[in-house]
PDB file of C-alpha atoms in Angstrom:
ATOM      1  CA  MET L 278     120.431  91.524  66.150  1.00 96.00           C
ATOM      2  CA  LYS L 279     120.566  89.138  68.183  1.00 97.00           C
ATOM      3  CA  ALA L 280     117.720  87.066  68.283  1.00 98.00           C
ATOM      4  CA  ILE L 281     116.307  83.930  68.846  1.00 97.00           C
ATOM      5  CA  ILE L 282     115.622  81.585  65.221  1.00 95.00           C
ATOM      6  CA  HIS L 283     113.685  78.013  66.060  1.00 94.00           C
ATOM      7  CA  ALA L 284     115.215  75.498  64.185  1.00 91.00           C
ATOM      8  CA  GLY L 285     116.109  71.444  63.842  1.00 76.00           C
ATOM      9  CA  VAL L 286     114.368  70.192  66.348  1.00 86.00           C
ATOM     10  CA  GLN L 287     110.821  70.239  67.710  1.00 88.00           C
ATOM     11  CA  GLY L 288     109.824  71.578  70.639  1.00 92.00           C
ATOM     12  CA  ILE L 289     111.994  73.984  72.758  1.00 94.00           C
ATOM     13  CA  GLY L 290     115.124  72.382  71.865  1.00 92.00           C
ATOM     14  CA  GLY L 291     115.125  73.715  68.512  1.00 93.00           C
ATOM     15  CA  LEU L 292     114.896  77.174  70.061  1.00 96.00           C
ATOM     16  CA  GLN L 293     118.307  79.353  69.559  1.00 96.00           C
ATOM     17  CA  TYR L 294     119.948  82.343  70.323  1.00 97.00           C
ATOM     18  CA  THR L 295     121.743  83.538  67.682  1.00 96.00           C
ATOM     19  CA  GLU L 296     123.294  86.669  65.623  1.00 96.00           C
ATOM     20  CA  GLN L 297     120.579  87.905  62.515  1.00 95.00           C
ATOM     21  CA  ARG L 298     120.761  90.570  60.128  1.00 93.00           C
ATOM     22  CA  ASP L 299     119.575  93.292  60.247  1.00 92.00           C
ATOM     23  CA  LYS L 300     117.374  94.578  57.949  1.00 94.00           C
ATOM     24  CA  LEU L 301     115.890  97.731  56.401  1.00 96.00           C
ATOM     25  CA  PRO L 302     111.703  98.650  55.989  1.00 97.00           C
ATOM     26  CA  GLY L 303     110.929  98.380  52.771  1.00 97.00           C
ATOM     27  CA  LYS L 304     107.891 100.319  51.416  1.00 97.00           C
ATOM     28  CA  GLY L 305     105.027 101.419  54.166  1.00 97.00           C
ATOM     29  CA  GLU L 306     106.660  99.153  56.249  1.00 98.00           C
ATOM     30  CA  VAL L 307     108.362 100.741  59.811  1.00 98.00           C
ATOM     31  CA  LYS L 308     111.122  98.746  61.390  1.00 98.00           C
ATOM     32  CA  VAL L 309     110.656  98.811  65.543  1.00 98.00           C
ATOM     33  CA  ARG L 310     113.619  98.856  68.376  1.00 98.00           C
ATOM     34  CA  LEU L 311     111.827  95.869  70.402  1.00 98.00           C
ATOM     35  CA  LYS L 312     112.096  96.607  74.350  1.00 98.00           C
ATOM     36  CA  THR L 313     109.991  93.698  75.306  1.00 98.00           C
ATOM     37  CA  ALA L 314     107.816  90.674  73.037  1.00 98.00           C
ATOM     38  CA  GLY L 315     105.543  88.517  75.406  1.00 98.00           C
ATOM     39  CA  LEU L 316     105.033  84.859  74.778  1.00 97.00           C
ATOM     40  CA  ASN L 317     101.816  82.812  73.842  1.00 95.00           C
ATOM     41  CA  HIS L 318     100.743  79.636  73.752  1.00 93.00           C
ATOM     42  CA  ARG L 319     100.994  79.632  69.839  1.00 93.00           C
ATOM     43  CA  ASP L 320     104.513  79.816  69.789  1.00 95.00           C
ATOM     44  CA  LEU L 321     104.627  76.676  71.637  1.00 94.00           C
ATOM     45  CA  PHE L 322     102.243  74.785  68.724  1.00 92.00           C
ATOM     46  CA  LEU L 323     104.191  76.220  66.606  1.00 93.00           C
ATOM     47  CA  MET L 324     107.393  74.889  67.375  1.00 94.00           C
ATOM     48  CA  SER L 325     105.954  70.986  68.182  1.00 91.00           C
ATOM     49  CA  ALA L 326     104.447  71.302  64.760  1.00 86.00           C
ATOM     50  CA  ARG L 327     108.256  71.974  63.121  1.00 84.00           C
ATOM     51  CA  THR L 328     110.111  69.571  61.263  1.00 78.00           C
ATOM     52  CA  ASN L 329     113.451  70.594  60.500  1.00 77.00           C
ATOM     53  CA  GLN L 330     114.025  71.065  56.690  1.00 80.00           C
ATOM     54  CA  GLU L 331     111.671  73.507  57.769  1.00 85.00           C
ATOM     55  CA  ALA L 332     113.498  77.138  57.500  1.00 89.00           C
ATOM     56  CA  PRO L 333     114.702  78.451  60.398  1.00 91.00           C
ATOM     57  CA  PHE L 334     112.766  81.196  61.271  1.00 92.00           C
ATOM     58  CA  ILE L 335     112.185  84.229  64.387  1.00 96.00           C
ATOM     59  CA  LEU L 336     109.676  83.157  66.539  1.00 96.00           C
ATOM     60  CA  GLY L 337     107.562  85.871  68.900  1.00 97.00           C
ATOM     61  CA  SER L 338     103.615  87.885  68.373  1.00 97.00           C
ATOM     62  CA  ASP L 339     103.447  89.905  70.964  1.00 98.00           C
ATOM     63  CA  GLY L 340     105.818  93.410  71.564  1.00 98.00           C
ATOM     64  CA  ALA L 341     106.092  96.858  71.904  1.00 98.00           C
ATOM     65  CA  GLY L 342     108.903  99.108  71.291  1.00 98.00           C
ATOM     66  CA  ILE L 343     110.137 102.699  69.395  1.00 98.00           C
ATOM     67  CA  ILE L 344     110.323 103.062  65.533  1.00 98.00           C
ATOM     68  CA  GLU L 345     113.671 102.988  64.789  1.00 98.00           C
ATOM     69  CA  ALA L 346     112.844 103.202  60.381  1.00 98.00           C
ATOM     70  CA  VAL L 347     110.532 103.996  58.329  1.00 98.00           C
ATOM     71  CA  GLY L 348     110.479 103.006  54.479  1.00 97.00           C
ATOM     72  CA  ASP L 349     108.828 104.972  51.583  1.00 97.00           C
ATOM     73  CA  GLU L 350     105.008 106.354  51.797  1.00 96.00           C
ATOM     74  CA  VAL L 351     104.964 105.647  55.430  1.00 96.00           C
ATOM     75  CA  THR L 352     102.819 108.341  57.270  1.00 90.00           C
ATOM     76  CA  HIS L 353     101.923 109.123  60.226  1.00 91.00           C
ATOM     77  CA  LEU L 354     104.619 107.852  61.817  1.00 96.00           C
ATOM     78  CA  THR L 355     108.650 109.231  62.215  1.00 96.00           C
ATOM     79  CA  PRO L 356     111.211 107.884  64.625  1.00 97.00           C
ATOM     80  CA  GLY L 357     111.261 108.283  68.331  1.00 98.00           C
ATOM     81  CA  ALA L 358     107.115 106.368  68.585  1.00 98.00           C
ATOM     82  CA  GLU L 359     106.541 104.616  70.630  1.00 98.00           C
ATOM     83  CA  VAL L 360     104.462 102.052  70.353  1.00 98.00           C
ATOM     84  CA  ILE L 361     102.459  98.663  70.774  1.00 98.00           C
ATOM     85  CA  ILE L 362     102.665  96.147  68.224  1.00 98.00           C
ATOM     86  CA  ASN L 363      98.958  94.840  66.436  1.00 98.00           C
ATOM     87  CA  PRO L 364     100.516  90.770  65.149  1.00 97.00           C
ATOM     88  CA  CYS L 365      97.280  90.754  63.259  1.00 97.00           C
ATOM     89  CA  ILE L 366      98.698  91.000  59.811  1.00 96.00           C
ATOM     90  CA  GLY L 367      95.203  92.114  56.905  1.00 95.00           C
ATOM     91  CA  TRP L 368      92.989  92.048  58.569  1.00 97.00           C
ATOM     92  CA  GLU L 369      90.864  95.233  58.632  1.00 97.00           C
ATOM     93  CA  LYS L 370      87.755  95.437  58.494  1.00 97.00           C
ATOM     94  CA  THR L 371      85.500  92.983  61.535  1.00 97.00           C
ATOM     95  CA  ASP L 372      83.355  91.891  59.670  1.00 95.00           C
ATOM     96  CA  GLN L 373      86.191  90.918  56.675  1.00 96.00           C
ATOM     97  CA  VAL L 374      86.757  87.796  58.219  1.00 96.00           C
ATOM     98  CA  PRO L 375      89.404  85.591  56.985  1.00 95.00           C
ATOM     99  CA  VAL L 376      89.924  81.818  56.188  1.00 92.00           C
ATOM    100  CA  VAL L 377      92.662  81.834  59.237  1.00 89.00           C
ATOM    101  CA  PRO L 378      94.290  85.252  61.187  1.00 89.00           C
ATOM    102  CA  ALA L 379      97.842  85.533  59.382  1.00 93.00           C
ATOM    103  CA  ILE L 380      99.621  86.199  62.719  1.00 96.00           C
ATOM    104  CA  LEU L 381     103.155  87.373  62.978  1.00 97.00           C
ATOM    105  CA  GLY L 382     105.655  85.396  63.909  1.00 94.00           C
ATOM    106  CA  GLY L 383     105.351  82.269  62.269  1.00 85.00           C
ATOM    107  CA  PRO L 384     105.756  81.690  59.008  1.00 83.00           C
ATOM    108  CA  THR L 385     106.971  85.282  59.239  1.00 88.00           C
ATOM    109  CA  ASP L 386     110.148  86.451  61.489  1.00 93.00           C
ATOM    110  CA  GLY L 387     108.505  88.063  64.751  1.00 97.00           C
ATOM    111  CA  THR L 388     109.531  89.855  67.800  1.00 98.00           C
ATOM    112  CA  PHE L 389     111.564  87.719  69.448  1.00 98.00           C
ATOM    113  CA  ALA L 390     114.609  90.185  68.404  1.00 98.00           C
ATOM    114  CA  GLU L 391     116.126  93.549  69.309  1.00 98.00           C
ATOM    115  CA  SER L 392     113.848  94.809  66.042  1.00 98.00           C
ATOM    116  CA  VAL L 393     111.011  93.593  63.873  1.00 98.00           C
ATOM    117  CA  ILE L 394     109.376  94.629  60.792  1.00 98.00           C
ATOM    118  CA  VAL L 395     106.213  95.603  60.508  1.00 98.00           C
ATOM    119  CA  PRO L 396     103.123  96.857  58.224  1.00 97.00           C
ATOM    120  CA  GLN L 397     102.730 100.243  58.977  1.00 97.00           C
ATOM    121  CA  GLN L 398      99.154  99.582  59.898  1.00 97.00           C
ATOM    122  CA  ASN L 399     100.360  97.082  62.475  1.00 98.00           C
ATOM    123  CA  VAL L 400     101.133  99.585  65.049  1.00 98.00           C
ATOM    124  CA  ALA L 401     100.123 101.555  67.144  1.00 98.00           C
ATOM    125  CA  PRO L 402     100.389 104.567  69.829  1.00 97.00           C
ATOM    126  CA  LYS L 403     102.214 102.158  73.034  1.00 98.00           C
ATOM    127  CA  PRO L 404      99.340 103.147  76.052  1.00 96.00           C
ATOM    128  CA  ALA L 405     101.453 106.182  77.998  1.00 96.00           C
ATOM    129  CA  TYR L 406      99.418 104.226  81.962  1.00 97.00           C
ATOM    130  CA  LEU L 407     101.289 100.960  80.629  1.00 98.00           C
ATOM    131  CA  THR L 408     105.148  99.765  81.326  1.00 98.00           C
ATOM    132  CA  TRP L 409     107.170  98.483  79.262  1.00 98.00           C
ATOM    133  CA  GLU L 410     106.477  94.460  80.716  1.00 98.00           C
ATOM    134  CA  GLU L 411     102.873  95.210  80.886  1.00 98.00           C
ATOM    135  CA  ALA L 412     102.333  96.753  76.800  1.00 98.00           C
ATOM    136  CA  GLY L 413     105.142  93.352  75.167  1.00 98.00           C
ATOM    137  CA  VAL L 414     102.391  90.747  75.949  1.00 97.00           C
ATOM    138  CA  LEU L 415      99.388  92.932  75.364  1.00 96.00           C
ATOM    139  CA  SER L 416      97.947  92.475  71.831  1.00 97.00           C
ATOM    140  CA  LEU L 417      97.604  88.765  70.817  1.00 97.00           C
ATOM    141  CA  SER L 418      95.713  87.474  74.141  1.00 96.00           C
ATOM    142  CA  ALA L 419      93.690  90.576  74.494  1.00 98.00           C
ATOM    143  CA  LEU L 420      92.620  91.325  70.712  1.00 98.00           C
ATOM    144  CA  THR L 421      91.408  87.177  71.079  1.00 97.00           C
ATOM    145  CA  ALA L 422      89.726  87.664  74.186  1.00 98.00           C
ATOM    146  CA  TYR L 423      87.999  90.850  73.632  1.00 98.00           C
ATOM    147  CA  ARG L 424      86.850  89.119  69.599  1.00 98.00           C
ATOM    148  CA  ALA L 425      85.621  86.317  72.136  1.00 98.00           C
ATOM    149  CA  LEU L 426      83.631  88.596  74.795  1.00 98.00           C
ATOM    150  CA  PHE L 427      82.320  91.611  73.040  1.00 98.00           C
ATOM    151  CA  THR L 428      82.373  91.546  69.518  1.00 98.00           C
ATOM    152  CA  ARG L 429      81.312  86.967  69.414  1.00 98.00           C
ATOM    153  CA  GLY L 430      79.903  86.513  72.802  1.00 98.00           C
ATOM    154  CA  ASN L 431      78.184  90.381  73.143  1.00 98.00           C
ATOM    155  CA  LEU L 432      78.933  90.468  76.633  1.00 98.00           C
ATOM    156  CA  GLN L 433      76.419  92.352  78.994  1.00 98.00           C
ATOM    157  CA  GLN L 434      77.088  94.085  82.402  1.00 98.00           C
ATOM    158  CA  GLY L 435      75.175  91.190  84.630  1.00 98.00           C
ATOM    159  CA  GLU L 436      75.833  88.676  82.761  1.00 98.00           C
ATOM    160  CA  HIS L 437      77.915  85.414  83.952  1.00 98.00           C
ATOM    161  CA  VAL L 438      80.716  84.701  81.953  1.00 98.00           C
ATOM    162  CA  LEU L 439      82.929  81.215  82.872  1.00 98.00           C
ATOM    163  CA  ILE L 440      86.233  80.915  81.503  1.00 97.00           C
ATOM    164  CA  PRO L 441      87.610  77.345  82.104  1.00 95.00           C
ATOM    165  CA  GLY L 442      91.388  77.251  82.516  1.00 92.00           C
ATOM    166  CA  ILE L 443      92.732  80.145  84.990  1.00 93.00           C
ATOM    167  CA  GLY L 444      96.345  81.066  83.808  1.00 88.00           C
ATOM    168  CA  GLY L 445      96.876  82.088  80.438  1.00 87.00           C
ATOM    169  CA  GLY L 446      97.271  85.204  79.019  1.00 92.00           C
ATOM    170  CA  VAL L 447      93.640  84.465  76.985  1.00 95.00           C
ATOM    171  CA  ALA L 448      92.047  84.317  80.434  1.00 95.00           C
ATOM    172  CA  THR L 449      93.390  86.498  82.318  1.00 95.00           C
ATOM    173  CA  PHE L 450      92.610  89.451  80.218  1.00 97.00           C
ATOM    174  CA  ALA L 451      88.660  88.497  79.175  1.00 97.00           C
ATOM    175  CA  THR L 452      88.480  87.910  83.205  1.00 97.00           C
ATOM    176  CA  LEU L 453      89.754  91.302  83.614  1.00 98.00           C
ATOM    177  CA  MET L 454      87.360  93.510  80.643  1.00 98.00           C
ATOM    178  CA  ALA L 455      83.692  91.056  81.884  1.00 98.00           C
ATOM    179  CA  ALA L 456      84.635  91.643  85.073  1.00 98.00           C
ATOM    180  CA  ALA L 457      85.212  95.531  84.440  1.00 98.00           C
ATOM    181  CA  ILE L 458      82.021  96.624  82.782  1.00 98.00           C
ATOM    182  CA  GLY L 459      80.540  94.763  85.791  1.00 98.00           C
ATOM    183  CA  ALA L 460      79.838  91.153  84.741  1.00 98.00           C
ATOM    184  CA  GLU L 461      80.444  88.036  87.221  1.00 98.00           C
ATOM    185  CA  VAL L 462      83.111  86.256  86.707  1.00 98.00           C
ATOM    186  CA  SER L 463      83.901  82.466  87.462  1.00 97.00           C
ATOM    187  CA  VAL L 464      86.628  80.748  86.395  1.00 97.00           C
ATOM    188  CA  THR L 465      88.178  76.991  87.134  1.00 96.00           C
ATOM    189  CA  SER L 466      91.628  74.511  86.831  1.00 94.00           C
ATOM    190  CA  ARG L 467      93.127  71.879  87.916  1.00 91.00           C
ATOM    191  CA  SER L 468      95.279  73.072  90.422  1.00 92.00           C
ATOM    192  CA  GLU L 469      94.601  74.530  93.836  1.00 93.00           C
ATOM    193  CA  VAL L 470      97.698  76.884  93.126  1.00 92.00           C
ATOM    194  CA  LYS L 471      96.204  78.933  89.987  1.00 92.00           C
ATOM    195  CA  ARG L 472      92.795  78.605  91.911  1.00 94.00           C
ATOM    196  CA  GLN L 473      93.731  80.429  95.278  1.00 94.00           C
ATOM    197  CA  ALA L 474      96.283  82.867  93.143  1.00 92.00           C
ATOM    198  CA  ALA L 475      92.962  83.544  90.966  1.00 93.00           C
ATOM    199  CA  LEU L 476      90.938  84.656  93.732  1.00 93.00           C
ATOM    200  CA  GLN L 477      93.378  87.386  93.677  1.00 92.00           C
ATOM    201  CA  LEU L 478      91.476  88.928  90.621  1.00 94.00           C
ATOM    202  CA  PRO L 479      88.133  90.175  90.699  1.00 96.00           C
ATOM    203  CA  ILE L 480      85.814  86.911  90.341  1.00 96.00           C
ATOM    204  CA  ALA L 481      82.810  85.207  91.736  1.00 95.00           C
ATOM    205  CA  ARG L 482      84.371  81.832  92.126  1.00 96.00           C
ATOM    206  CA  ALA L 483      87.424  79.885  91.575  1.00 96.00           C
ATOM    207  CA  LEU L 484      85.617  75.888  89.902  1.00 95.00           C
ATOM    208  CA  ASP L 485      87.946  72.669  90.538  1.00 95.00           C
ATOM    209  CA  SER L 486      88.008  71.500  86.686  1.00 91.00           C
ATOM    210  CA  HIS L 487      87.553  67.446  88.096  1.00 90.00           C
ATOM    211  CA  GLU L 488      84.808  68.361  90.636  1.00 92.00           C
ATOM    212  CA  SER L 489      81.289  69.449  89.575  1.00 94.00           C
ATOM    213  CA  TRP L 490      80.609  72.228  88.128  1.00 95.00           C
ATOM    214  CA  GLU L 491      77.040  71.847  88.701  1.00 94.00           C
ATOM    215  CA  GLU L 492      76.605  71.639  91.979  1.00 94.00           C
ATOM    216  CA  HIS L 493      79.119  74.428  93.075  1.00 92.00           C
ATOM    217  CA  LEU L 494      77.140  76.881  91.142  1.00 95.00           C
ATOM    218  CA  GLY L 495      73.926  75.136  91.763  1.00 92.00           C
ATOM    219  CA  ASP L 496      70.737  77.581  90.843  1.00 92.00           C
ATOM    220  CA  ASN L 497      73.866  80.524  89.446  1.00 94.00           C
ATOM    221  CA  SER L 498      73.443  79.142  85.528  1.00 97.00           C
ATOM    222  CA  VAL L 499      76.264  81.201  82.991  1.00 98.00           C
ATOM    223  CA  ASP L 500      75.636  83.475  80.094  1.00 98.00           C
ATOM    224  CA  LEU L 501      78.103  82.873  78.222  1.00 98.00           C
ATOM    225  CA  ILE L 502      81.682  80.121  78.485  1.00 98.00           C
ATOM    226  CA  LEU L 503      84.976  80.369  76.511  1.00 97.00           C
ATOM    227  CA  ASP L 504      86.267  77.260  76.240  1.00 95.00           C
ATOM    228  CA  SER L 505      90.276  76.816  74.742  1.00 93.00           C
ATOM    229  CA  VAL L 506      90.389  73.340  76.448  1.00 90.00           C
ATOM    230  CA  GLY L 507      87.575  71.867  74.428  1.00 89.00           C
ATOM    231  CA  PRO L 508      86.642  67.793  75.111  1.00 90.00           C
ATOM    232  CA  ALA L 509      88.517  67.782  78.541  1.00 89.00           C
ATOM    233  CA  THR L 510      85.645  70.227  79.886  1.00 91.00           C
ATOM    234  CA  PHE L 511      83.288  70.640  77.143  1.00 93.00           C
ATOM    235  CA  ASP L 512      81.196  67.560  78.098  1.00 92.00           C
ATOM    236  CA  GLN L 513      80.328  70.251  81.764  1.00 93.00           C
ATOM    237  CA  TYR L 514      79.283  73.250  79.615  1.00 96.00           C
ATOM    238  CA  PHE L 515      76.363  71.764  79.204  1.00 96.00           C
ATOM    239  CA  ASP L 516      75.094  71.516  83.017  1.00 95.00           C
ATOM    240  CA  VAL L 517      75.773  75.044  83.464  1.00 97.00           C
ATOM    241  CA  ILE L 518      74.794  77.303  80.587  1.00 98.00           C
ATOM    242  CA  LYS L 519      72.069  78.653  80.354  1.00 98.00           C
ATOM    243  CA  PRO L 520      69.046  78.335  76.935  1.00 98.00           C
ATOM    244  CA  ASN L 521      70.109  80.743  74.978  1.00 98.00           C
ATOM    245  CA  GLY L 522      73.885  80.623  75.870  1.00 98.00           C
ATOM    246  CA  LYS L 523      76.554  81.488  73.928  1.00 98.00           C
ATOM    247  CA  ILE L 524      79.772  79.153  74.225  1.00 98.00           C
ATOM    248  CA  VAL L 525      82.641  81.287  72.354  1.00 98.00           C
ATOM    249  CA  MET L 526      85.515  78.851  71.639  1.00 97.00           C
ATOM    250  CA  PHE L 527      89.039  80.214  70.207  1.00 94.00           C
ATOM    251  CA  GLY L 528      91.102  76.625  71.280  1.00 88.00           C
ATOM    252  CA  ALA L 529      91.578  73.038  72.195  1.00 86.00           C
ATOM    253  CA  SER L 530      94.660  72.437  74.564  1.00 84.00           C
ATOM    254  CA  SER L 531      92.916  69.053  75.049  1.00 82.00           C
ATOM    255  CA  GLY L 532      92.786  68.144  71.001  1.00 85.00           C
ATOM    256  CA  ASP L 533      90.384  69.343  68.275  1.00 87.00           C
ATOM    257  CA  ASP L 534      87.815  66.223  68.524  1.00 90.00           C
ATOM    258  CA  ILE L 535      84.135  67.007  70.826  1.00 91.00           C
ATOM    259  CA  THR L 536      81.059  65.049  71.536  1.00 89.00           C
ATOM    260  CA  ILE L 537      78.248  67.353  70.589  1.00 90.00           C
ATOM    261  CA  PRO L 538      74.844  65.867  72.574  1.00 90.00           C
ATOM    262  CA  ALA L 539      72.043  67.883  69.336  1.00 94.00           C
ATOM    263  CA  ARG L 540      69.070  67.839  72.168  1.00 95.00           C
ATOM    264  CA  ALA L 541      71.350  69.461  74.654  1.00 94.00           C
ATOM    265  CA  ILE L 542      71.273  72.586  71.836  1.00 95.00           C
ATOM    266  CA  PHE L 543      68.528  72.616  69.702  1.00 97.00           C
ATOM    267  CA  PHE L 544      66.531  72.316  73.118  1.00 97.00           C
ATOM    268  CA  PRO L 545      67.835  74.514  75.280  1.00 97.00           C
ATOM    269  CA  GLN L 546      68.549  76.781  71.831  1.00 98.00           C
ATOM    270  CA  LEU L 547      72.454  77.117  72.152  1.00 98.00           C
ATOM    271  CA  HIS L 548      75.130  79.051  70.123  1.00 98.00           C
ATOM    272  CA  ILE L 549      77.975  77.764  69.733  1.00 97.00           C
ATOM    273  CA  ILE L 550      80.658  79.919  67.929  1.00 98.00           C
ATOM    274  CA  GLY L 551      84.543  80.072  66.866  1.00 97.00           C
ATOM    275  CA  THR L 552      86.900  83.617  66.669  1.00 96.00           C
ATOM    276  CA  SER L 553      90.544  83.448  66.433  1.00 94.00           C
ATOM    277  CA  MET L 554      92.670  86.694  66.909  1.00 95.00           C
ATOM    278  CA  GLY L 555      90.640  89.611  65.792  1.00 97.00           C
ATOM    279  CA  SER L 556      90.592  92.277  62.645  1.00 98.00           C
ATOM    280  CA  ARG L 557      92.324  96.328  63.279  1.00 98.00           C
ATOM    281  CA  GLU L 558      89.359  97.647  64.276  1.00 98.00           C
ATOM    282  CA  GLU L 559      88.826  95.098  67.628  1.00 98.00           C
ATOM    283  CA  PHE L 560      92.481  96.161  68.213  1.00 98.00           C
ATOM    284  CA  ILE L 561      91.524 100.237  68.405  1.00 98.00           C
ATOM    285  CA  ALA L 562      88.623  99.588  70.327  1.00 98.00           C
ATOM    286  CA  MET L 563      90.468  97.096  72.217  1.00 98.00           C
ATOM    287  CA  LEU L 564      93.143  99.903  73.274  1.00 98.00           C
ATOM    288  CA  GLN L 565      90.861 102.297  74.142  1.00 98.00           C
ATOM    289  CA  PHE L 566      88.511  99.763  76.748  1.00 98.00           C
ATOM    290  CA  MET L 567      92.014  99.046  78.569  1.00 98.00           C
ATOM    291  CA  GLU L 568      92.566 102.639  78.959  1.00 97.00           C
ATOM    292  CA  GLN L 569      88.514 103.375  79.640  1.00 98.00           C
ATOM    293  CA  TYR L 570      88.490 101.038  82.602  1.00 98.00           C
ATOM    294  CA  SER L 571      92.849 101.510  83.740  1.00 97.00           C
ATOM    295  CA  LEU L 572      93.347  97.627  83.305  1.00 98.00           C
ATOM    296  CA  HIS L 573      97.275  96.520  83.454  1.00 97.00           C
ATOM    297  CA  PRO L 574      97.717  92.938  82.524  1.00 96.00           C
ATOM    298  CA  ILE L 575      99.070  90.370  84.493  1.00 95.00           C
ATOM    299  CA  VAL L 576     102.685  89.923  84.731  1.00 96.00           C
ATOM    300  CA  ASP L 577     103.854  86.496  85.553  1.00 96.00           C
ATOM    301  CA  THR L 578     107.576  86.572  85.528  1.00 97.00           C
ATOM    302  CA  VAL L 579     110.103  88.630  83.444  1.00 98.00           C
ATOM    303  CA  TYR L 580     113.269  86.993  81.626  1.00 98.00           C
ATOM    304  CA  PRO L 581     116.734  88.284  79.223  1.00 98.00           C
ATOM    305  CA  LEU L 582     115.787  86.654  75.810  1.00 98.00           C
ATOM    306  CA  LYS L 583     118.808  84.728  75.810  1.00 97.00           C
ATOM    307  CA  GLU L 584     116.337  82.550  78.327  1.00 98.00           C
ATOM    308  CA  THR L 585     113.741  82.615  76.161  1.00 98.00           C
ATOM    309  CA  ALA L 586     113.728  78.675  76.582  1.00 97.00           C
ATOM    310  CA  LEU L 587     113.244  78.771  80.310  1.00 97.00           C
ATOM    311  CA  ALA L 588     110.343  80.726  79.924  1.00 98.00           C
ATOM    312  CA  PHE L 589     108.971  78.915  77.110  1.00 97.00           C
ATOM    313  CA  GLY L 590     109.274  76.184  79.985  1.00 97.00           C
ATOM    314  CA  ARG L 591     107.395  77.754  82.661  1.00 97.00           C
ATOM    315  CA  MET L 592     104.562  77.778  79.653  1.00 95.00           C
ATOM    316  CA  GLU L 593     104.256  74.837  78.636  1.00 94.00           C
ATOM    317  CA  ARG L 594     104.753  73.256  82.850  1.00 93.00           C
ATOM    318  CA  SER L 595     101.064  75.521  82.960  1.00 90.00           C
ATOM    319  CA  GLU L 596     102.758  76.933  86.211  1.00 91.00           C
ATOM    320  CA  GLN L 597     102.303  81.595  85.269  1.00 92.00           C
ATOM    321  CA  LEU L 598      99.458  82.851  85.852  1.00 92.00           C
ATOM    322  CA  GLY L 599      99.053  85.839  83.654  1.00 93.00           C
ATOM    323  CA  ASN L 600     101.888  86.728  80.533  1.00 96.00           C
ATOM    324  CA  ILE L 601     105.445  85.589  80.498  1.00 97.00           C
ATOM    325  CA  VAL L 602     107.707  89.078  79.239  1.00 98.00           C
ATOM    326  CA  ILE L 603     110.867  88.339  77.092  1.00 98.00           C
ATOM    327  CA  ALA L 604     112.098  92.142  78.087  1.00 98.00           C
ATOM    328  CA  ILE L 605     114.795  93.187  74.910  1.00 96.00           C
ATOM    329  CA  ASN L 606     116.550  96.688  75.299  1.00 76.00           C
TER     330      ASN L 606
END
């Protein structure tokens, strides 16, 4: 089968379009012939951290396709079924949080290939209202956004959520989900182009990351902040968040080290909460939520499998608004 592997060099330069051995599913597994897959920032982080001593592997966490074969002891799944892949492996119950979630596509082979083998519990019926391009980019970002907003952030109708760094998949899914329940959404970006594009989404305002958010928001402070940026924007959060507000952190694109002003936490009694990915229970709930509100992923661009390196170049330059699709079959 054709696949994109990462080998030899750090970063995008290590991507290779190659022929890989086709495999059969084992006990409790299904083989999915992929139609589409999706890029995530996680893929960039994995590539940047690898060395040339590490074994090549197939990248990719998101994907959708048709079941081609099933292994022994697989129940309720048959060849020909259209499915979407849950990339979070082994996390079944929401309250049984793993130390680090196991995610498809590193170190296990992922979805940038003509087919992938996953545990049977990691596929769900593809929502019929979604195109293959939409279904292929849904899972990782939408699951992360759903857990951050609702399980960890407990967002309610009428509350105000701030999403710094609009552009990536999690941020755009979170915007759509929050607006769907009647929350007020504000976003930020360094890019004027992205801020203007974001105004096509159901948001109240798009702020410049470099300007004073407090000045622009005035008395309209926020109940919840979804933080994927880290130190570059963290200081501004305490200027705009309400007492008893929540900062839910799921990423650190500008680095790991932040300074937390203690009095800015305990006097207004703020909550700083971590989150990452989500359980199979939340994955099913997320799909039901998407269908209930007829939400469609924001598709930025579509690239063929052999041009995956070009797709990652677009992501690395932060040019996208929404999700980048890899078309496979």
